[in-house]
Short mmCIF file of C-alpha atoms and ligand atoms in Angstrom, two decimals:
data_model
loop_
_atom_site.label_atom_id
_atom_site.label_comp_id
_atom_site.label_asym_id
_atom_site.label_seq_id
_atom_site.Cartn_x
_atom_site.Cartn_y
_atom_site.Cartn_z
CA MET A 264 0.00 0.00 0.00
CA ARG A 265 1.18 3.49 -0.77
CA LYS A 266 1.06 6.32 1.73
CA ASP A 267 1.34 9.34 -0.56
CA LEU A 268 -1.85 9.09 -2.58
CA ASN A 269 -1.62 12.52 -4.15
CA ASN A 270 1.77 12.39 -5.82
CA ILE A 271 0.12 11.88 -9.19
CA GLN A 272 2.32 11.86 -12.27
CA TRP A 273 -0.10 12.31 -15.16
CA CYS A 274 -0.41 15.18 -17.60
CA PRO A 275 -1.96 17.94 -15.46
CA ALA A 276 -5.16 18.05 -17.53
CA CYS A 277 -5.62 14.28 -17.78
CA TRP A 278 -9.24 13.22 -17.41
CA GLY A 279 -8.05 10.06 -15.67
CA PHE A 280 -8.35 12.19 -12.53
CA LEU A 281 -12.13 11.92 -12.84
CA THR A 282 -12.09 8.13 -13.00
CA LEU A 283 -9.66 8.04 -10.10
CA GLY A 284 -12.00 10.23 -8.05
CA ALA A 285 -14.99 8.05 -8.94
CA VAL A 286 -13.22 4.84 -7.86
CA ARG A 287 -11.99 6.40 -4.62
CA SER A 288 -15.47 7.74 -3.76
CA ALA A 289 -17.22 4.47 -4.64
CA LEU A 290 -14.92 2.49 -2.32
CA LYS A 291 -15.37 5.05 0.44
CA GLU A 292 -19.16 5.16 0.16
CA LEU A 293 -19.38 1.38 0.23
CA ASN A 294 -17.19 1.37 3.37
CA ILE A 295 -14.88 -1.27 1.96
CA PRO A 296 -11.82 -1.59 4.22
CA LYS A 297 -8.62 -0.83 2.35
CA GLU A 298 -7.24 -4.25 3.31
CA ASP A 299 -10.03 -5.82 1.21
CA VAL A 300 -9.26 -3.91 -2.01
CA VAL A 301 -6.88 -4.96 -4.78
CA ILE A 302 -6.41 -2.81 -7.89
CA VAL A 303 -4.78 -4.64 -10.80
CA THR A 304 -3.28 -2.73 -13.73
CA TRP A 305 -0.47 -3.09 -16.22
CA ILE A 306 2.50 -0.82 -16.65
CA TRP A 307 2.21 2.74 -17.88
CA CYS A 308 1.29 6.23 -16.65
CA SER A 309 -2.50 5.73 -16.61
CA SER A 310 -1.96 2.42 -14.89
CA LYS A 311 -0.41 4.36 -12.05
CA ILE A 312 -4.02 4.84 -10.98
CA SER A 313 -3.53 1.73 -8.86
CA GLN A 314 -0.93 3.56 -6.77
CA TYR A 315 -3.32 6.39 -5.89
CA ILE A 316 -6.12 4.30 -4.44
CA ASP A 317 -5.98 3.29 -0.82
CA GLY A 318 -5.73 -0.48 -1.03
CA PHE A 319 -3.41 -3.18 -2.30
CA TRP A 320 -2.32 -2.96 -5.90
CA THR A 321 -0.27 -4.78 -8.47
CA GLU A 322 1.04 -3.75 -11.88
CA THR A 323 1.13 -6.68 -14.29
CA LEU A 324 2.06 -7.23 -17.94
CA HIS A 325 0.51 -5.43 -20.90
CA GLY A 326 -2.91 -7.00 -21.55
CA ARG A 327 -2.68 -9.50 -18.71
CA SER A 328 -4.50 -7.86 -15.80
CA ILE A 329 -7.50 -10.20 -16.02
CA PRO A 330 -5.56 -13.45 -15.38
CA TYR A 331 -3.88 -11.80 -12.37
CA ALA A 332 -7.17 -10.42 -11.09
CA THR A 333 -8.88 -13.78 -11.58
CA GLY A 334 -6.16 -15.57 -9.62
CA ILE A 335 -6.41 -13.08 -6.76
CA LYS A 336 -10.21 -13.39 -6.60
CA LEU A 337 -10.15 -17.20 -6.73
CA THR A 338 -7.56 -17.31 -3.94
CA ASN A 339 -9.47 -14.91 -1.69
CA PRO A 340 -13.10 -14.39 -2.79
CA LYS A 341 -13.80 -11.84 -0.06
CA LEU A 342 -11.54 -9.28 -1.74
CA THR A 343 -12.90 -6.52 -4.00
CA VAL A 344 -10.78 -6.93 -7.11
CA ILE A 345 -10.80 -4.12 -9.68
CA ALA A 346 -8.83 -4.52 -12.91
CA MET A 347 -8.20 -1.25 -14.75
CA TRP A 348 -7.20 -1.35 -18.40
CA TRP A 349 -6.85 0.85 -21.47
CA ASP A 350 -8.29 0.49 -24.93
CA TRP A 351 -5.40 -1.17 -26.73
CA ASP A 352 -4.58 -3.06 -23.57
CA GLY A 353 -8.10 -4.42 -23.07
CA TYR A 354 -9.58 -4.56 -26.58
CA GLY A 355 -6.35 -5.33 -28.43
CA ILE A 356 -3.54 -7.27 -26.79
CA GLY A 357 -5.77 -8.47 -23.91
CA LEU A 358 -8.96 -9.05 -25.91
CA GLY A 359 -8.95 -12.84 -25.45
CA HIS A 360 -8.87 -12.51 -21.66
CA PHE A 361 -11.72 -10.00 -21.76
CA LEU A 362 -14.03 -12.21 -23.82
CA HIS A 363 -13.34 -15.32 -21.75
CA ALA A 364 -13.89 -13.41 -18.49
CA CYS A 365 -17.28 -12.28 -19.88
CA ARG A 366 -18.16 -15.86 -20.82
CA ARG A 367 -17.00 -17.27 -17.48
CA ASN A 368 -18.66 -14.46 -15.51
CA THR A 369 -15.48 -14.07 -13.45
CA ASN A 370 -16.43 -12.09 -10.33
CA ILE A 371 -14.24 -9.00 -10.78
CA VAL A 372 -14.76 -5.36 -11.77
CA TYR A 373 -13.19 -4.45 -15.08
CA ILE A 374 -12.86 -0.75 -15.90
CA VAL A 375 -11.42 0.31 -19.26
CA GLU A 376 -10.17 3.90 -19.55
CA ASP A 377 -10.94 4.19 -23.22
CA ASN A 378 -9.11 7.20 -24.66
CA GLU A 379 -9.48 5.81 -28.20
CA ASN A 380 -5.76 5.86 -28.98
CA TYR A 381 -2.35 4.60 -27.85
CA ALA A 382 -1.45 7.58 -25.68
CA LEU A 383 1.80 6.30 -24.15
CA THR A 384 3.41 5.65 -27.51
CA THR A 385 2.25 9.11 -28.58
CA TRP A 386 -0.92 8.80 -30.60
CA GLN A 387 -1.48 5.76 -32.76
CA ALA A 388 -4.84 4.20 -33.69
CA SER A 389 -6.39 1.69 -31.28
CA PRO A 390 -9.34 -0.73 -31.63
CA THR A 391 -11.73 2.07 -30.61
CA THR A 392 -10.33 4.94 -32.71
CA PRO A 393 -13.20 6.21 -34.87
CA THR A 394 -13.06 5.63 -38.62
CA TRP A 395 -11.19 8.25 -40.69
CA ILE A 396 -9.47 9.85 -37.68
CA LYS A 397 -5.88 10.82 -38.52
CA THR A 398 -3.23 9.57 -36.11
CA LYS A 399 0.48 8.86 -36.43
CA SER A 400 -0.26 5.30 -37.56
CA THR A 401 -3.16 6.34 -39.81
CA PRO A 402 -1.88 9.54 -41.45
CA THR A 403 -4.57 9.48 -44.14
CA GLY A 404 -7.35 8.54 -41.72
CA ASN A 405 -8.19 5.30 -39.87
CA PRO A 406 -9.67 2.99 -42.53
CA THR A 407 -11.02 0.44 -40.00
CA THR A 408 -14.27 0.20 -38.08
CA PRO A 409 -13.84 0.47 -34.29
CA PHE A 410 -15.16 -2.04 -31.79
CA ASP A 411 -18.26 -1.18 -29.81
CA PRO A 412 -17.03 -2.41 -26.39
CA VAL A 413 -20.49 -3.07 -24.94
CA SER A 414 -21.66 -5.07 -27.98
CA LEU A 415 -18.40 -6.97 -27.83
CA ALA A 416 -18.95 -7.83 -24.15
CA LYS A 417 -22.55 -8.80 -24.75
CA SER A 418 -21.57 -11.06 -27.64
CA ALA A 419 -19.62 -13.06 -25.03
CA TRP A 420 -22.63 -13.16 -22.68
CA CYS A 421 -21.48 -10.40 -20.31
CA GLN A 422 -24.37 -9.59 -17.96
CA PHE A 423 -23.03 -6.22 -16.74
CA SER A 424 -21.55 -3.99 -19.42
CA HIS A 425 -21.88 -0.20 -19.70
CA SER A 426 -20.25 2.64 -21.57
CA ILE A 427 -20.07 6.08 -19.95
CA GLN A 428 -18.35 9.44 -20.51
CA ASP A 429 -15.71 10.35 -17.91
CA LYS A 430 -17.35 13.72 -17.27
CA GLU A 431 -20.50 12.01 -15.94
CA ILE A 432 -18.71 11.61 -12.64
CA VAL A 433 -21.64 11.06 -10.30
CA LYS A 434 -23.15 8.46 -12.64
CA LEU A 435 -19.74 6.86 -13.02
CA LYS A 436 -19.28 6.59 -9.26
CA GLU A 437 -22.74 5.00 -8.89
CA LEU A 438 -21.98 2.60 -11.75
CA ILE A 439 -18.72 1.56 -10.08
CA LYS A 440 -20.61 0.90 -6.84
CA GLU A 441 -23.12 -1.25 -8.75
CA ALA A 442 -20.26 -3.07 -10.45
CA ILE A 443 -18.57 -3.81 -7.11
CA ASN A 444 -21.84 -5.20 -5.73
CA PHE A 445 -22.55 -7.22 -8.87
CA ASP A 446 -22.03 -10.95 -8.43
CA GLY A 447 -20.10 -11.64 -11.63
CA PHE A 448 -18.00 -9.94 -14.30
CA ALA A 449 -18.78 -6.21 -14.38
CA HIS A 450 -17.41 -4.25 -17.35
CA ILE A 451 -17.39 -0.44 -17.55
CA ASP A 452 -16.01 1.32 -20.61
CA VAL A 453 -15.12 4.90 -19.63
CA ARG A 454 -14.89 7.13 -22.68
CA GLN A 455 -11.95 9.18 -21.53
CA ALA A 456 -10.62 12.47 -22.83
CA CYS A 457 -6.86 12.61 -23.37
CA PRO A 458 -6.04 16.28 -23.92
CA SER A 459 -2.47 15.48 -24.93
CA TRP A 460 -3.40 13.35 -27.95
CA LYS A 461 -7.11 12.87 -28.53
CA ARG A 462 -8.27 15.70 -30.75
CA TRP A 463 -11.69 14.47 -31.75
C1 LIG B 150 3.86 -6.68 -25.03
C2 LIG B 150 3.96 -5.22 -25.38
N1 LIG B 150 3.66 -4.83 -26.64
C3 LIG B 150 3.73 -3.52 -26.98
C4 LIG B 150 4.13 -2.59 -26.04
C5 LIG B 150 4.25 -1.15 -26.45
N2 LIG B 150 3.15 -0.35 -25.97
C6 LIG B 150 3.25 0.32 -24.80
S1 LIG B 150 1.88 1.23 -24.47
C7 LIG B 150 1.16 0.76 -25.92
C8 LIG B 150 -0.19 1.28 -26.30
C9 LIG B 150 -1.10 1.44 -25.13
O1 LIG B 150 -2.36 1.90 -25.52
P1 LIG B 150 -3.57 1.80 -24.51
O2 LIG B 150 -3.67 0.45 -23.93
O3 LIG B 150 -4.78 2.33 -25.21
O4 LIG B 150 -3.12 2.76 -23.30
P2 LIG B 150 -2.92 4.34 -23.32
O5 LIG B 150 -1.48 4.55 -23.62
O6 LIG B 150 -3.82 4.94 -24.33
O7 LIG B 150 -3.32 4.76 -21.94
C10 LIG B 150 1.97 -0.11 -26.64
C11 LIG B 150 1.61 -0.71 -27.95
C12 LIG B 150 4.45 -3.05 -24.74
N3 LIG B 150 4.81 -2.21 -23.77
N4 LIG B 150 4.36 -4.37 -24.44
S1 LIG B 151 -1.20 11.08 -22.38
FE1 LIG B 151 -3.44 11.38 -22.23
S2 LIG B 151 -4.20 9.64 -21.00
FE2 LIG B 151 -1.96 9.79 -20.68
S3 LIG B 151 -1.68 11.01 -18.80
FE3 LIG B 151 -1.57 12.40 -20.57
S4 LIG B 151 -3.66 13.18 -20.90
FE4 LIG B 151 -3.78 11.35 -19.58
MG1 LIG B 152 -5.59 4.22 -25.05
#
């Protein structure tokens, strides 16, 4: 557990702050003791969110948070396990884990901070980048059709799957509380602004 929860190292205008606030408030309002919380992410700046929430946390490999989170939950079912991913992480390199967790109804919360691009590697197209958007990897416009994350989850029988804008913070907090109380796999796609790279 980390003591300094406010030493946050994101771009100052990052909208990840809203998701962070929503997760913190949801845990507080549900009175979940910090010893019973595990946040699972992979490595990168957004994934640092795990270090700013009062609870246990682990940073895993790119696209592999769900296997870690599943193992933690199976070992100790009383824990609240929240896996936090990003759009390429969750809908690209980790897509297989996502779909199988939906199908298995693994009892974890799965939040995707969907900024519709690869932000860390400075602005390439991801599986949710809208068609015809110009990025570094699609200089003449993205020729592909993006995934609809909720339809994707539902195609694998996910029973709790929602998409929400980051600015709807009160709704987001309530949705996270519902997800924590849901007995099964709970997927929330947070459409997140990324002022450094997302210009659409
Ligand atoms: C196995 C592996 N493949 C590729 C990379 C390079 N890489 C680092 S971040 C990234 C894109 C991340 O995009 P996303 O998951 O949407 O997160 P964001 O940066 O937008 O928050 C890639 C391809 C890596 N670190 N590890
Ligand atoms: S690059 Fe985008 S998503 Fe990453 S910290 Fe900066 S504003 Fe946030
Ligand atoms: Mg992204």
